[in-house]
Amino acid sequence: MSHDLTKKVAPSAATLGTDLCIRVYYEDTDAGGVVYYANYLKFFERGRTEWLRSLGIDQRELAAQEAIMFVVTQANIEYQRPAHLDDQIDITTHITELGAASISFEQSAQCDGMQRARGRFKVCVVHAQTFKPTRLPLSLRTLLEQARN
Amino acid sequence: MSHDLTKKVAPSAATLGTDLCIRVYYEDTDAGGVVYYANYLKFFERGRTEWLRSLGIDQRELAAQEAIMFVVTQANIEYQRPAHLDDQIDITTHITELGAASISFEQSAQCDGMQRARGRFKVCVVHAQTFKPTRLPLSLRTLLEQARN
Amino acid sequence: MSHDLTKKVAPSAATLGTDLCIRVYYEDTDAGGVVYYANYLKFFERGRTEWLRSLGIDQRELAAQEAIMFVVTQANIEYQRPAHLDDQIDITTHITELGAASISFEQSAQCDGMQRARGRFKVCVVHAQTFKPTRLPLSLRTLLEQARN
Amino acid sequence: MSHDLTKKVAPSAATLGTDLCIRVYYEDTDAGGVVYYANYLKFFERGRTEWLRSLGIDQRELAAQEAIMFVVTQANIEYQRPAHLDDQIDITTHITELGAASISFEQSAQCDGMQRARGRFKVCVVHAQTFKPTRLPLSLRTLLEQARN
């Protein structure tokens, strides 16, 4: 992995769980008056993307330069309380496991101090064209291990 | 529950797992060239909706007349293989458990004879305004039990 | 353009405006209780895709074999009346103009005999990688002209 | 209209066109590798919402307290250049016309100094339940006129 992909960023914020704050717009809601259940997967992905970015990991560059993509292979979501239009949702992201070719995340969506949804995701590292599993590049692995500890 | 909500429909098709066939459009895909992972939750919900409709259960009428809504409280999805633009995805829906105020579904998304994703969902019955758990109305319960056996 | 891309299909249905019927699910609605305004662009694209398919034009094959993509460059939508959960929306698609490297469509979204939205779209033919405008291949052009008349 | 809905905010930023910066995630892209055309309508709505919020106008409170909603009745979008994954898109919002029961907006989506899309929207003020056109409340009108000049 090239240096361009691992910009020097102190991993301390990520260690603590980087927060991403998401505003709920009409596009996120449904006729039940609440955030549509599939949209939490969008929110959680935004959270993982910004968490990776805070470590200096840029997924577009990974795809272009290393032909590596992250693909979710398992998603487990618990919905506790609905969120509504104009709510501000805080996404917290933690890494829970680091395999040879996979990363496991635990994420939370909170609003006004109450959890709305919780997600656990297994993300596999695959080749961008063939979608075949690929080992995590060492430089990437080192960054993620630092963020985990 | 009124008769209008439980139109006479033979539950045999639902017992066997009603298929819904979904065409993949550009809106469903992402820059990875495959169906975006959150969109399987849309597909699975379309599948559950049509499965319920095949039993004569109309969710809009349930909300308007009985103030009852179905809310997903747990979603577990495994992604096996990607699906692509123009693919035709078959959604199969089965009921696996029937609680006092909840229904559990197992669903599959197949294309060209290969499973792309599998979903298990726990759906709770709630009051349409308060979102508080509500017991399944007896007539609805009877329909679902027939479909299960 | 290869024969595979222009399967023999009688263009008579397309001439009259092929209807696509779309069911409204929760994913399509917003907290206002109606179909979210951006989703009509999804519905209209599904309508254009099926209209093209009815002429034997497969956009995935066009991209893979001819490196040709259709890209919307202008969209004008008028929203007349809201549509709701469970509504069945009929999409009608007509071709109004055929340029050297563009196609203009007029489309309607109707439900219960009343127009909900009307869309006019200019679609340009571009190279799939460079996104540069490309002339309509002759075989494609012939098909579209037959459908127009 | 209550004071709660018109928090004291200096309208100078809005006059100049408030910028909203939007990051492009996988959810926003399609298999063509670019931002899906319907998603610009989501971006433009986020822009209008934040522009209104910068004037102290809260759409959720308007719906709850005044039974007033904003509904788009006309949308005209020109797509100039594609935007890609991870791009940062600046949305600029201007008011171009103020009717008795409508507001017209002109909006731009820029990235790296180049316009990607331009949108013109006519938004009508309607009753939140009946969707019937309603005159702009005077306090709202005053705020919008100040922002326009």
Coordinates of C-alpha atoms in Angstrom, one line a residue:
Chain A
M1 CA 0.0 0.0 0.0
S2 CA 1.4 3.4 -1.0
H3 CA 2.0 6.2 1.4
D4 CA -0.7 8.2 -0.2
L5 CA -3.2 5.9 1.2
T6 CA -2.0 6.2 4.7
K7 CA -1.8 9.9 5.5
K8 CA -0.3 10.6 8.9
V9 CA -3.3 11.0 11.2
A10 CA -3.1 10.5 15.0
P11 CA -5.4 7.4 15.6
S12 CA -6.4 8.6 19.1
A13 CA -9.9 9.9 18.1
A14 CA -10.7 6.7 16.2
T15 CA -9.6 4.6 19.3
L16 CA -12.3 6.4 21.3
G17 CA -14.9 5.9 18.6
T18 CA -15.1 8.7 16.1
D19 CA -18.5 10.4 16.1
L20 CA -20.3 11.3 13.0
C21 CA -23.3 13.6 13.3
I22 CA -26.1 13.0 10.8
R23 CA -29.1 15.2 10.2
V24 CA -32.4 13.4 9.3
Y25 CA -34.0 14.8 6.1
Y26 CA -37.3 13.9 4.4
E27 CA -35.3 11.5 2.1
D28 CA -34.5 9.4 5.2
T29 CA -38.0 9.1 6.6
D30 CA -41.1 7.0 5.5
A31 CA -44.8 7.3 5.8
G32 CA -44.7 5.9 9.3
G33 CA -43.2 9.3 10.2
V34 CA -39.8 7.8 11.2
V35 CA -36.4 7.0 9.7
Y36 CA -36.9 4.1 7.3
Y37 CA -35.2 1.0 8.6
A38 CA -32.8 0.4 5.6
N39 CA -31.5 3.9 5.9
Y40 CA -29.6 3.1 9.1
L41 CA -27.4 0.9 7.0
K42 CA -26.5 4.1 5.0
F43 CA -25.9 6.0 8.2
F44 CA -23.7 3.2 9.6
E45 CA -21.7 3.1 6.3
R46 CA -21.1 6.8 6.4
G47 CA -19.9 6.3 10.0
R48 CA -17.4 3.5 8.9
T49 CA -16.2 5.6 6.0
E50 CA -15.5 8.6 8.1
W51 CA -13.9 6.4 10.8
L52 CA -11.6 4.9 8.2
R53 CA -10.9 8.4 6.8
S54 CA -10.0 9.6 10.3
L55 CA -7.2 7.0 10.2
G56 CA -6.1 8.2 6.8
I57 CA -7.7 5.4 4.8
D58 CA -9.4 6.6 1.6
Q59 CA -11.6 3.9 0.0
R60 CA -11.7 5.5 -3.5
E61 CA -7.8 5.5 -3.6
L62 CA -7.8 1.9 -2.2
A63 CA -10.1 0.9 -5.1
A64 CA -8.1 2.8 -7.8
Q65 CA -4.6 2.1 -6.6
E66 CA -4.7 -1.2 -4.8
A67 CA -7.8 -2.7 -6.4
I68 CA -9.1 -3.4 -3.0
M69 CA -12.7 -2.9 -1.8
F70 CA -14.6 -3.4 1.4
V71 CA -17.7 -5.5 1.1
V72 CA -20.2 -6.1 3.9
T73 CA -20.8 -9.8 4.3
Q74 CA -22.9 -9.8 7.5
A75 CA -25.1 -7.1 9.0
N76 CA -27.0 -7.4 12.3
I77 CA -29.1 -4.5 13.3
E78 CA -31.3 -4.0 16.4
Y79 CA -33.8 -1.1 16.2
Q80 CA -34.6 0.2 19.7
R81 CA -36.4 3.5 19.2
P82 CA -37.5 5.5 16.1
A83 CA -35.8 8.7 15.0
H84 CA -37.6 11.5 13.3
L85 CA -37.3 14.3 10.7
D86 CA -34.7 16.9 11.7
D87 CA -33.2 14.7 14.4
Q88 CA -29.4 14.7 14.8
I89 CA -28.1 11.2 15.0
D90 CA -24.7 10.5 16.4
I91 CA -22.9 7.5 14.8
T92 CA -20.2 5.8 17.0
T93 CA -17.9 3.3 15.3
H94 CA -15.7 0.7 17.0
I95 CA -13.6 -2.2 15.6
T96 CA -14.3 -5.5 17.4
E97 CA -12.3 -8.0 15.4
L98 CA -9.5 -8.0 12.8
G99 CA -9.2 -11.1 10.7
A100 CA -6.8 -11.9 7.9
A101 CA -9.2 -10.6 5.3
S102 CA -12.0 -9.1 7.4
I103 CA -12.9 -6.4 9.8
S104 CA -15.7 -6.5 12.3
F105 CA -17.4 -3.3 13.5
E106 CA -19.8 -2.4 16.2
Q107 CA -21.7 0.8 15.7
S108 CA -24.4 2.8 17.5
A109 CA -26.9 5.4 16.4
Q110 CA -27.9 7.7 19.2
C111 CA -30.1 10.8 19.4
D112 CA -30.8 12.9 22.5
G113 CA -28.8 10.5 24.6
M114 CA -30.9 7.4 23.6
Q115 CA -29.8 4.6 21.4
R116 CA -32.0 4.3 18.3
A117 CA -30.2 1.4 16.6
R118 CA -27.2 -0.7 17.1
G119 CA -25.3 -2.4 14.2
R120 CA -22.7 -5.1 14.0
F121 CA -21.0 -5.5 10.6
K122 CA -18.5 -8.0 9.2
V123 CA -16.6 -6.3 6.3
C124 CA -14.5 -8.4 4.0
V125 CA -11.6 -7.2 1.9
V126 CA -12.0 -8.2 -1.7
H127 CA -10.4 -7.5 -5.1
A128 CA -12.3 -4.6 -6.7
Q129 CA -12.9 -6.5 -10.0
T130 CA -13.2 -10.2 -9.1
F131 CA -14.7 -9.6 -5.6
K132 CA -12.5 -12.5 -4.3
P133 CA -11.3 -12.2 -0.7
T134 CA -7.9 -10.6 -0.3
R135 CA -5.6 -10.3 2.7
L136 CA -5.5 -6.9 4.4
P137 CA -2.4 -5.1 3.2
L138 CA 0.1 -4.8 6.1
S139 CA 0.2 -1.0 6.3
L140 CA -3.6 -1.0 6.5
R141 CA -3.6 -3.8 9.1
T142 CA -1.1 -1.8 11.3
L143 CA -3.3 1.3 11.2
L144 CA -6.4 -0.7 12.1
E145 CA -4.6 -2.5 15.0
Q146 CA -3.4 0.8 16.4
A147 CA -7.0 2.2 16.2
R148 CA -8.3 -0.9 18.0
N149 CA -5.9 -0.8 21.0
Chain B
M1 CA -60.0 -6.6 12.8
S2 CA -62.6 -6.0 10.1
H3 CA -63.4 -8.3 7.3
D4 CA -62.1 -5.8 4.8
L5 CA -58.6 -6.4 6.1
T6 CA -58.7 -10.2 5.7
K7 CA -59.9 -10.8 2.2
K8 CA -60.5 -14.4 1.5
V9 CA -57.3 -15.7 -0.1
A10 CA -56.2 -19.3 -0.1
P11 CA -53.0 -19.4 2.0
S12 CA -51.4 -22.3 0.1
A13 CA -49.1 -20.2 -2.0
A14 CA -47.8 -18.3 1.1
T15 CA -47.2 -21.7 2.9
L16 CA -44.8 -22.6 0.1
G17 CA -43.0 -19.3 0.2
T18 CA -44.4 -16.7 -2.2
D19 CA -41.9 -15.5 -4.7
L20 CA -41.6 -11.9 -5.7
C21 CA -39.4 -11.2 -8.7
I22 CA -37.5 -7.9 -8.6
R23 CA -35.6 -6.3 -11.5
V24 CA -32.4 -4.5 -10.6
Y25 CA -32.3 -0.9 -11.9
Y26 CA -29.5 1.7 -11.7
E27 CA -31.1 3.1 -8.6
D28 CA -30.3 -0.2 -6.8
T29 CA -26.6 -0.3 -7.7
D30 CA -23.5 1.5 -6.5
A31 CA -20.1 2.5 -7.8
G32 CA -18.8 -1.0 -7.0
G33 CA -21.0 -2.1 -9.9
V34 CA -23.3 -4.2 -7.7
V35 CA -26.5 -3.9 -5.7
Y36 CA -25.9 -1.6 -2.7
Y37 CA -26.1 -3.6 0.5
A38 CA -28.8 -1.5 2.2
N39 CA -31.1 -2.1 -0.8
Y40 CA -31.6 -5.7 0.0
L41 CA -33.6 -4.5 3.0
K42 CA -35.9 -2.7 0.6
F43 CA -36.2 -5.9 -1.5
F44 CA -36.9 -8.0 1.6
E45 CA -39.6 -5.6 2.7
R46 CA -41.2 -5.7 -0.7
G47 CA -41.2 -9.5 -0.3
R48 CA -42.8 -9.4 3.1
T49 CA -45.4 -6.9 2.0
E50 CA -46.4 -9.0 -1.0
W51 CA -46.4 -12.1 1.2
L52 CA -48.8 -10.4 3.6
R53 CA -50.9 -9.1 0.7
S54 CA -51.1 -12.7 -0.7
L55 CA -52.8 -13.6 2.7
G56 CA -55.2 -10.7 2.3
I57 CA -53.3 -8.5 4.7
D58 CA -53.1 -4.8 3.6
Q59 CA -50.7 -2.7 5.7
R60 CA -52.2 0.6 4.7
E61 CA -55.7 -0.5 5.9
L62 CA -54.2 -1.9 9.1
A63 CA -52.6 1.5 9.8
A64 CA -55.8 3.5 8.9
Q65 CA -58.4 1.2 10.5
E66 CA -56.7 -0.7 13.3
A67 CA -53.9 1.8 14.1
I68 CA -51.5 -1.1 13.8
M69 CA -48.1 -1.0 12.2
F70 CA -45.4 -3.6 11.6
V71 CA -41.9 -2.4 12.7
V72 CA -38.7 -4.3 12.2
T73 CA -36.8 -4.6 15.5
Q74 CA -34.1 -7.0 14.4
A75 CA -32.5 -7.5 11.0
N76 CA -29.8 -10.1 10.3
I77 CA -28.5 -10.2 6.7
E78 CA -25.8 -12.4 5.2
Y79 CA -24.5 -11.3 1.8
Q80 CA -23.1 -14.3 -0.2
R81 CA -22.7 -13.1 -3.8
P82 CA -23.2 -9.7 -5.5
A83 CA -26.1 -9.0 -7.8
H84 CA -25.8 -6.7 -10.8
L85 CA -27.8 -4.2 -13.0
D86 CA -30.7 -5.9 -14.9
D87 CA -30.5 -9.0 -12.8
Q88 CA -33.8 -10.5 -11.8
I89 CA -33.9 -11.3 -8.1
D90 CA -36.4 -13.8 -6.6
I91 CA -37.4 -13.0 -3.0
T92 CA -38.7 -16.0 -1.0
T93 CA -40.5 -15.3 2.3
H94 CA -41.2 -17.7 5.2
I95 CA -42.5 -17.2 8.6
T96 CA -40.4 -18.9 11.3
E97 CA -41.9 -17.8 14.6
L98 CA -45.1 -16.2 15.8
G99 CA -45.0 -14.3 19.1
A100 CA -47.8 -12.5 21.0
A101 CA -46.8 -9.2 19.4
S102 CA -44.2 -10.2 16.9
I103 CA -43.5 -12.2 13.7
S104 CA -40.2 -13.6 12.6
F105 CA -39.4 -14.0 8.9
E106 CA -36.7 -15.8 7.0
Q107 CA -36.1 -14.6 3.5
S108 CA -33.9 -15.4 0.6
A109 CA -32.7 -13.3 -2.4
Q110 CA -31.8 -15.6 -5.3
C111 CA -30.7 -15.0 -8.9
D112 CA -29.8 -17.5 -11.6
G113 CA -30.3 -20.3 -9.0
M114 CA -27.7 -18.8 -6.6
Q115 CA -28.4 -17.2 -3.3
R116 CA -27.2 -13.6 -3.2
A117 CA -28.4 -12.7 0.3
R118 CA -30.3 -14.2 3.2
G119 CA -32.3 -12.2 5.7
R120 CA -33.9 -12.9 9.1
F121 CA -36.2 -10.3 10.5
K122 CA -38.1 -9.8 13.7
V123 CA -41.1 -7.6 13.1
C124 CA -43.1 -6.2 16.0
V125 CA -46.7 -5.1 16.0
V126 CA -47.0 -1.6 17.3
H127 CA -49.6 1.1 17.7
A128 CA -49.4 3.4 14.7
Q129 CA -49.1 6.6 16.7
T130 CA -47.4 5.6 20.0
F131 CA -45.2 2.9 18.5
K132 CA -46.0 0.8 21.7
P133 CA -46.1 -3.0 21.2
T134 CA -49.6 -4.4 20.6
R135 CA -50.9 -7.9 20.6
L136 CA -51.5 -9.4 17.1
P137 CA -55.3 -9.2 16.5
L138 CA -56.8 -12.7 16.6
S139 CA -58.0 -12.7 13.0
L140 CA -54.5 -11.7 11.8
R141 CA -52.9 -14.3 14.0
T142 CA -55.2 -17.0 12.6
L143 CA -54.2 -16.1 9.0
L144 CA -50.5 -16.1 9.9
E145 CA -50.7 -19.5 11.7
Q146 CA -52.5 -21.1 8.7
A147 CA -49.7 -19.7 6.4
R148 CA -47.1 -21.1 8.7
N149 CA -48.4 -24.6 8.8
Chain C
M1 CA -24.3 -3.0 -32.8
S2 CA -24.5 -6.7 -32.5
H3 CA -27.7 -8.7 -33.1
D4 CA -27.7 -9.7 -29.4
L5 CA -28.5 -6.1 -28.5
T6 CA -31.5 -5.8 -30.9
K7 CA -33.6 -8.8 -30.2
K8 CA -36.6 -9.1 -32.5
V9 CA -39.5 -7.4 -30.7
A10 CA -42.4 -5.9 -32.5
P11 CA -42.3 -2.2 -31.6
S12 CA -46.0 -1.7 -31.7
A13 CA -46.5 -1.7 -27.9
A14 CA -43.8 0.9 -27.5
T15 CA -45.3 3.1 -30.1
L16 CA -48.4 3.4 -28.1
G17 CA -46.5 4.0 -24.9
T18 CA -45.6 1.0 -22.9
D19 CA -47.1 1.0 -19.4
L20 CA -45.1 -0.1 -16.4
C21 CA -47.1 -0.6 -13.2
I22 CA -45.2 0.3 -10.0
R23 CA -46.4 -0.5 -6.5
V24 CA -45.6 2.1 -3.8
Y25 CA -43.7 0.6 -0.8
Y26 CA -42.6 2.3 2.5
E27 CA -39.2 2.9 0.9
D28 CA -40.8 5.2 -1.6
T29 CA -42.7 7.4 0.9
D30 CA -41.6 10.1 3.3
A31 CA -42.7 11.6 6.6
G32 CA -45.3 13.7 4.8
G33 CA -47.1 10.5 4.1
V34 CA -46.6 10.6 0.3
V35 CA -44.2 9.4 -2.3
Y36 CA -40.9 11.4 -1.9
Y37 CA -40.4 13.8 -4.8
A38 CA -37.0 12.4 -5.9
N39 CA -38.4 8.9 -6.2
Y40 CA -40.5 9.8 -9.2
L41 CA -37.1 10.0 -11.1
K42 CA -36.5 6.4 -10.1
F43 CA -40.0 5.4 -11.3
F44 CA -39.5 7.3 -14.6
E45 CA -36.1 5.6 -15.2
R46 CA -37.7 2.2 -14.6
G47 CA -40.3 3.2 -17.2
R48 CA -37.6 4.2 -19.7
T49 CA -35.6 1.1 -19.1
E50 CA -38.6 -1.2 -19.6
W51 CA -39.7 0.8 -22.7
L52 CA -36.2 0.3 -24.2
R53 CA -36.3 -3.4 -23.2
S54 CA -39.6 -3.8 -25.0
L55 CA -37.8 -2.6 -28.1
G56 CA -35.1 -5.2 -27.5
I57 CA -32.6 -2.7 -26.1
D58 CA -30.6 -4.0 -23.1
Q59 CA -28.6 -1.2 -21.4
R60 CA -26.3 -3.6 -19.6
E61 CA -25.2 -5.2 -22.9
L62 CA -24.9 -1.8 -24.5
A63 CA -22.4 -0.8 -21.7
A64 CA -20.5 -4.0 -21.9
Q65 CA -20.4 -4.6 -25.6
E66 CA -20.7 -1.1 -27.2
A67 CA -19.3 1.0 -24.3
I68 CA -22.4 3.1 -24.6
M69 CA -24.4 4.6 -21.8
F70 CA -27.5 6.7 -21.5
V71 CA -27.1 9.7 -19.3
V72 CA -29.9 12.1 -18.3
T73 CA -28.8 15.7 -19.0
Q74 CA -32.1 17.5 -18.4
A75 CA -35.0 16.5 -16.2
N76 CA -38.2 18.6 -15.9
I77 CA -40.8 17.3 -13.5
E78 CA -44.2 18.7 -12.6
Y79 CA -45.9 17.3 -9.5
Q80 CA -49.7 17.5 -9.6
R81 CA -51.0 15.3 -6.9
P82 CA -49.4 13.1 -4.2
A83 CA -49.3 9.3 -4.3
H84 CA -49.5 7.2 -1.2
L85 CA -48.3 3.9 0.3
D86 CA -49.7 0.8 -1.6
D87 CA -50.8 2.9 -4.6
Q88 CA -50.2 1.4 -8.0
I89 CA -48.6 3.9 -10.3
D90 CA -48.8 3.5 -14.1
I91 CA -45.8 4.9 -16.0
T92 CA -46.3 5.8 -19.6
T93 CA -43.3 6.5 -21.8
H94 CA -43.1 8.3 -25.2
I95 CA -40.2 9.5 -27.3
T96 CA -40.6 13.1 -28.4
E97 CA -37.3 13.9 -30.2
L98 CA -34.4 12.0 -31.6
G99 CA -31.1 13.9 -32.0
A100 CA -27.8 12.7 -33.3
A101 CA -26.6 11.8 -29.8
S102 CA -29.7 12.3 -27.7
I103 CA -33.2 11.0 -27.0
S104 CA -36.0 13.1 -25.5
F105 CA -38.8 11.4 -23.5
E106 CA -42.1 12.5 -22.2
Q107 CA -43.4 10.4 -19.3
S108 CA -46.5 10.3 -17.1
A109 CA -47.1 8.8 -13.6
Q110 CA -50.8 8.1 -13.2
C111 CA -52.8 6.4 -10.4
D112 CA -56.6 5.8 -10.3
G113 CA -56.9 7.7 -13.5
M114 CA -55.3 10.9 -12.2
Q115 CA -51.9 12.2 -13.2
R116 CA -49.6 12.5 -10.2
A117 CA -46.5 13.7 -12.0
R118 CA -45.2 14.4 -15.5
G119 CA -41.6 14.2 -16.6
R120 CA -39.7 15.3 -19.6
F121 CA -36.1 14.0 -19.9
K122 CA -33.3 14.6 -22.3
V123 CA -31.0 11.5 -22.4
C124 CA -27.6 11.7 -24.0
V125 CA -25.7 8.8 -25.5
V126 CA -22.1 8.8 -24.0
H127 CA -19.1 6.6 -24.0
A128 CA -19.3 4.4 -20.9
Q129 CA -15.8 5.3 -19.6
T130 CA -15.1 8.8 -20.9
F131 CA -18.7 10.1 -20.6
K132 CA -18.1 11.9 -23.9
P133 CA -21.2 12.3 -26.2
T134 CA -21.4 9.6 -28.9
R135 CA -23.6 9.2 -31.9
L136 CA -26.5 6.8 -31.6
P137 CA -25.5 3.6 -33.4
L138 CA -27.5 3.2 -36.6
S139 CA -29.3 -0.1 -35.5
L140 CA -30.4 1.6 -32.3
R141 CA -31.5 4.7 -34.1
T142 CA -33.6 2.6 -36.5
L143 CA -35.3 0.9 -33.7
L144 CA -36.1 4.1 -31.9
E145 CA -37.4 5.8 -35.1
Q146 CA -39.8 2.9 -35.7
A147 CA -41.0 3.2 -32.1
R148 CA -41.6 6.9 -32.5
N149 CA -43.7 6.7 -35.6
Chain D
M1 CA -46.5 32.0 13.5
S2 CA -44.9 31.6 16.9
H3 CA -41.6 33.0 17.9
D4 CA -40.2 29.5 18.3
L5 CA -40.4 29.2 14.5
T6 CA -38.5 32.3 13.8
K7 CA -35.4 32.2 15.9
K8 CA -33.3 35.4 15.6
V9 CA -30.7 34.7 12.9
A10 CA -29.0 37.3 10.8
P11 CA -30.1 36.7 7.2
S12 CA -26.9 38.0 5.7
A13 CA -25.4 34.5 5.0
A14 CA -28.6 33.4 3.3
T15 CA -28.6 36.5 1.1
L16 CA -25.2 35.5 -0.3
G17 CA -26.4 31.9 -0.8
T18 CA -25.6 29.6 2.1
D19 CA -23.3 26.8 1.1
L20 CA -23.9 23.2 2.3
C21 CA -21.1 20.8 1.7
I22 CA -22.1 17.2 1.0
R23 CA -19.8 14.2 0.9
V24 CA -20.6 11.6 -1.7
Y25 CA -20.9 8.0 -0.3
Y26 CA -21.5 4.7 -2.0
E27 CA -25.3 5.1 -1.3
D28 CA -25.3 8.1 -3.6
T29 CA -23.6 6.4 -6.6
D30 CA -24.7 3.9 -9.2
A31 CA -23.1 1.2 -11.4
G32 CA -22.1 3.9 -13.9
G33 CA -19.6 5.0 -11.2
V34 CA -21.2 8.4 -10.7
V35 CA -23.8 10.1 -8.5
Y36 CA -27.2 8.7 -9.5
Y37 CA -29.3 11.4 -11.1
A38 CA -32.2 11.3 -8.7
N39 CA -29.9 11.8 -5.7
Y40 CA -29.2 15.4 -6.8
L41 CA -32.8 16.1 -5.8
K42 CA -31.9 14.8 -2.3
F43 CA -28.9 17.1 -2.2
F44 CA -30.8 20.1 -3.3
E45 CA -33.5 19.4 -0.7
R46 CA -30.8 19.2 2.0
G47 CA -29.6 22.6 0.7
R48 CA -33.0 24.2 0.8
T49 CA -33.6 22.8 4.3
E50 CA -30.3 24.1 5.7
W51 CA -30.9 27.5 3.9
L52 CA -34.3 27.7 5.6
R53 CA -32.8 26.6 8.9
S54 CA -30.2 29.4 8.6
L55 CA -33.1 31.8 8.5
G56 CA -34.5 30.3 11.6
I57 CA -37.2 28.3 9.8
D58 CA -37.7 24.8 11.1
Q59 CA -39.9 22.6 8.8
R60 CA -40.7 20.1 11.5
E61 CA -42.1 22.8 13.8
L62 CA -43.9 24.4 10.9
A63 CA -45.7 21.0 10.2
A64 CA -46.4 20.4 13.9
Q65 CA -47.4 23.9 15.0
E66 CA -48.7 25.6 11.9
A67 CA -49.8 22.5 9.9
I68 CA -47.8 23.9 7.0
M69 CA -45.6 21.9 4.6
F70 CA -43.5 22.8 1.7
V71 CA -44.2 20.7 -1.4
V72 CA -42.2 20.8 -4.6
T73 CA -44.5 21.3 -7.6
Q74 CA -41.9 21.9 -10.3
A75 CA -38.3 20.6 -10.6
N76 CA -36.0 21.5 -13.5
I77 CA -32.5 20.0 -13.3
E78 CA -29.6 20.3 -15.8
Y79 CA -26.8 17.8 -15.4
Q80 CA -23.5 19.1 -16.6
R81 CA -20.7 16.8 -15.3
P82 CA -20.7 13.7 -13.2
A83 CA -19.7 13.6 -9.6
H84 CA -17.9 10.6 -8.0
L85 CA -17.5 8.7 -4.8
D86 CA -15.8 10.7 -2.0
D87 CA -16.4 14.0 -3.9
Q88 CA -17.4 17.0 -1.8
I89 CA -20.3 18.8 -3.4
D90 CA -21.1 22.4 -2.5
I91 CA -24.8 23.2 -2.7
T92 CA -25.7 26.9 -3.2
T93 CA -29.2 28.1 -2.7
H94 CA -30.9 31.3 -3.8
I95 CA -34.5 32.4 -3.8
T96 CA -35.7 33.8 -7.2
E97 CA -39.4 34.4 -6.7
L98 CA -41.8 34.8 -3.8
G99 CA -45.5 34.2 -4.6
A100 CA -48.5 34.3 -2.4
A101 CA -48.3 30.6 -1.7
S102 CA -45.0 29.6 -3.3
I103 CA -41.3 30.1 -3.3
S104 CA -38.9 29.6 -6.3
F105 CA -35.4 28.5 -5.7
E106 CA -32.3 28.3 -7.9
Q107 CA -29.6 25.9 -6.7
S108 CA -26.2 24.8 -7.9
A109 CA -24.1 21.7 -7.1
Q110 CA -20.4 22.4 -7.5
C111 CA -17.3 20.3 -7.0
D112 CA -13.7 21.4 -7.5
G113 CA -14.9 24.7 -8.9
M114 CA -17.0 23.1 -11.6
Q115 CA -20.8 22.9 -11.7
R116 CA -22.1 19.4 -11.8
A117 CA -25.8 20.1 -11.7
R118 CA -28.2 23.1 -11.5
G119 CA -31.7 23.0 -10.2
R120 CA -34.7 25.3 -10.3
F121 CA -37.6 24.4 -7.9
K122 CA -41.0 25.8 -7.3
V123 CA -42.1 25.0 -3.8
C124 CA -45.7 25.4 -2.7
V125 CA -46.9 26.0 0.8
V126 CA -49.7 23.5 1.6
H127 CA -51.7 22.4 4.5
A128 CA -49.9 19.4 6.1
Q129 CA -53.1 17.2 6.1
T130 CA -55.1 18.3 3.2
F131 CA -52.2 19.3 0.9
K132 CA -54.2 22.3 -0.2
P133 CA -52.3 25.5 -1.1
T134 CA -52.0 28.0 1.8
R135 CA -50.8 31.6 1.9
L136 CA -47.3 32.0 3.3
P137 CA -47.6 33.2 6.9
L138 CA -46.6 36.9 7.2
S139 CA -43.7 36.3 9.6
L140 CA -42.3 33.7 7.2
R141 CA -42.8 35.9 4.2
T142 CA -40.9 38.8 5.9
L143 CA -38.0 36.5 6.7
L144 CA -37.8 35.2 3.1
E145 CA -38.1 38.7 1.6
Q146 CA -35.2 39.9 3.8
A147 CA -33.1 36.9 2.6
R148 CA -34.0 37.7 -1.0
N149 CA -32.9 41.3 -0.9

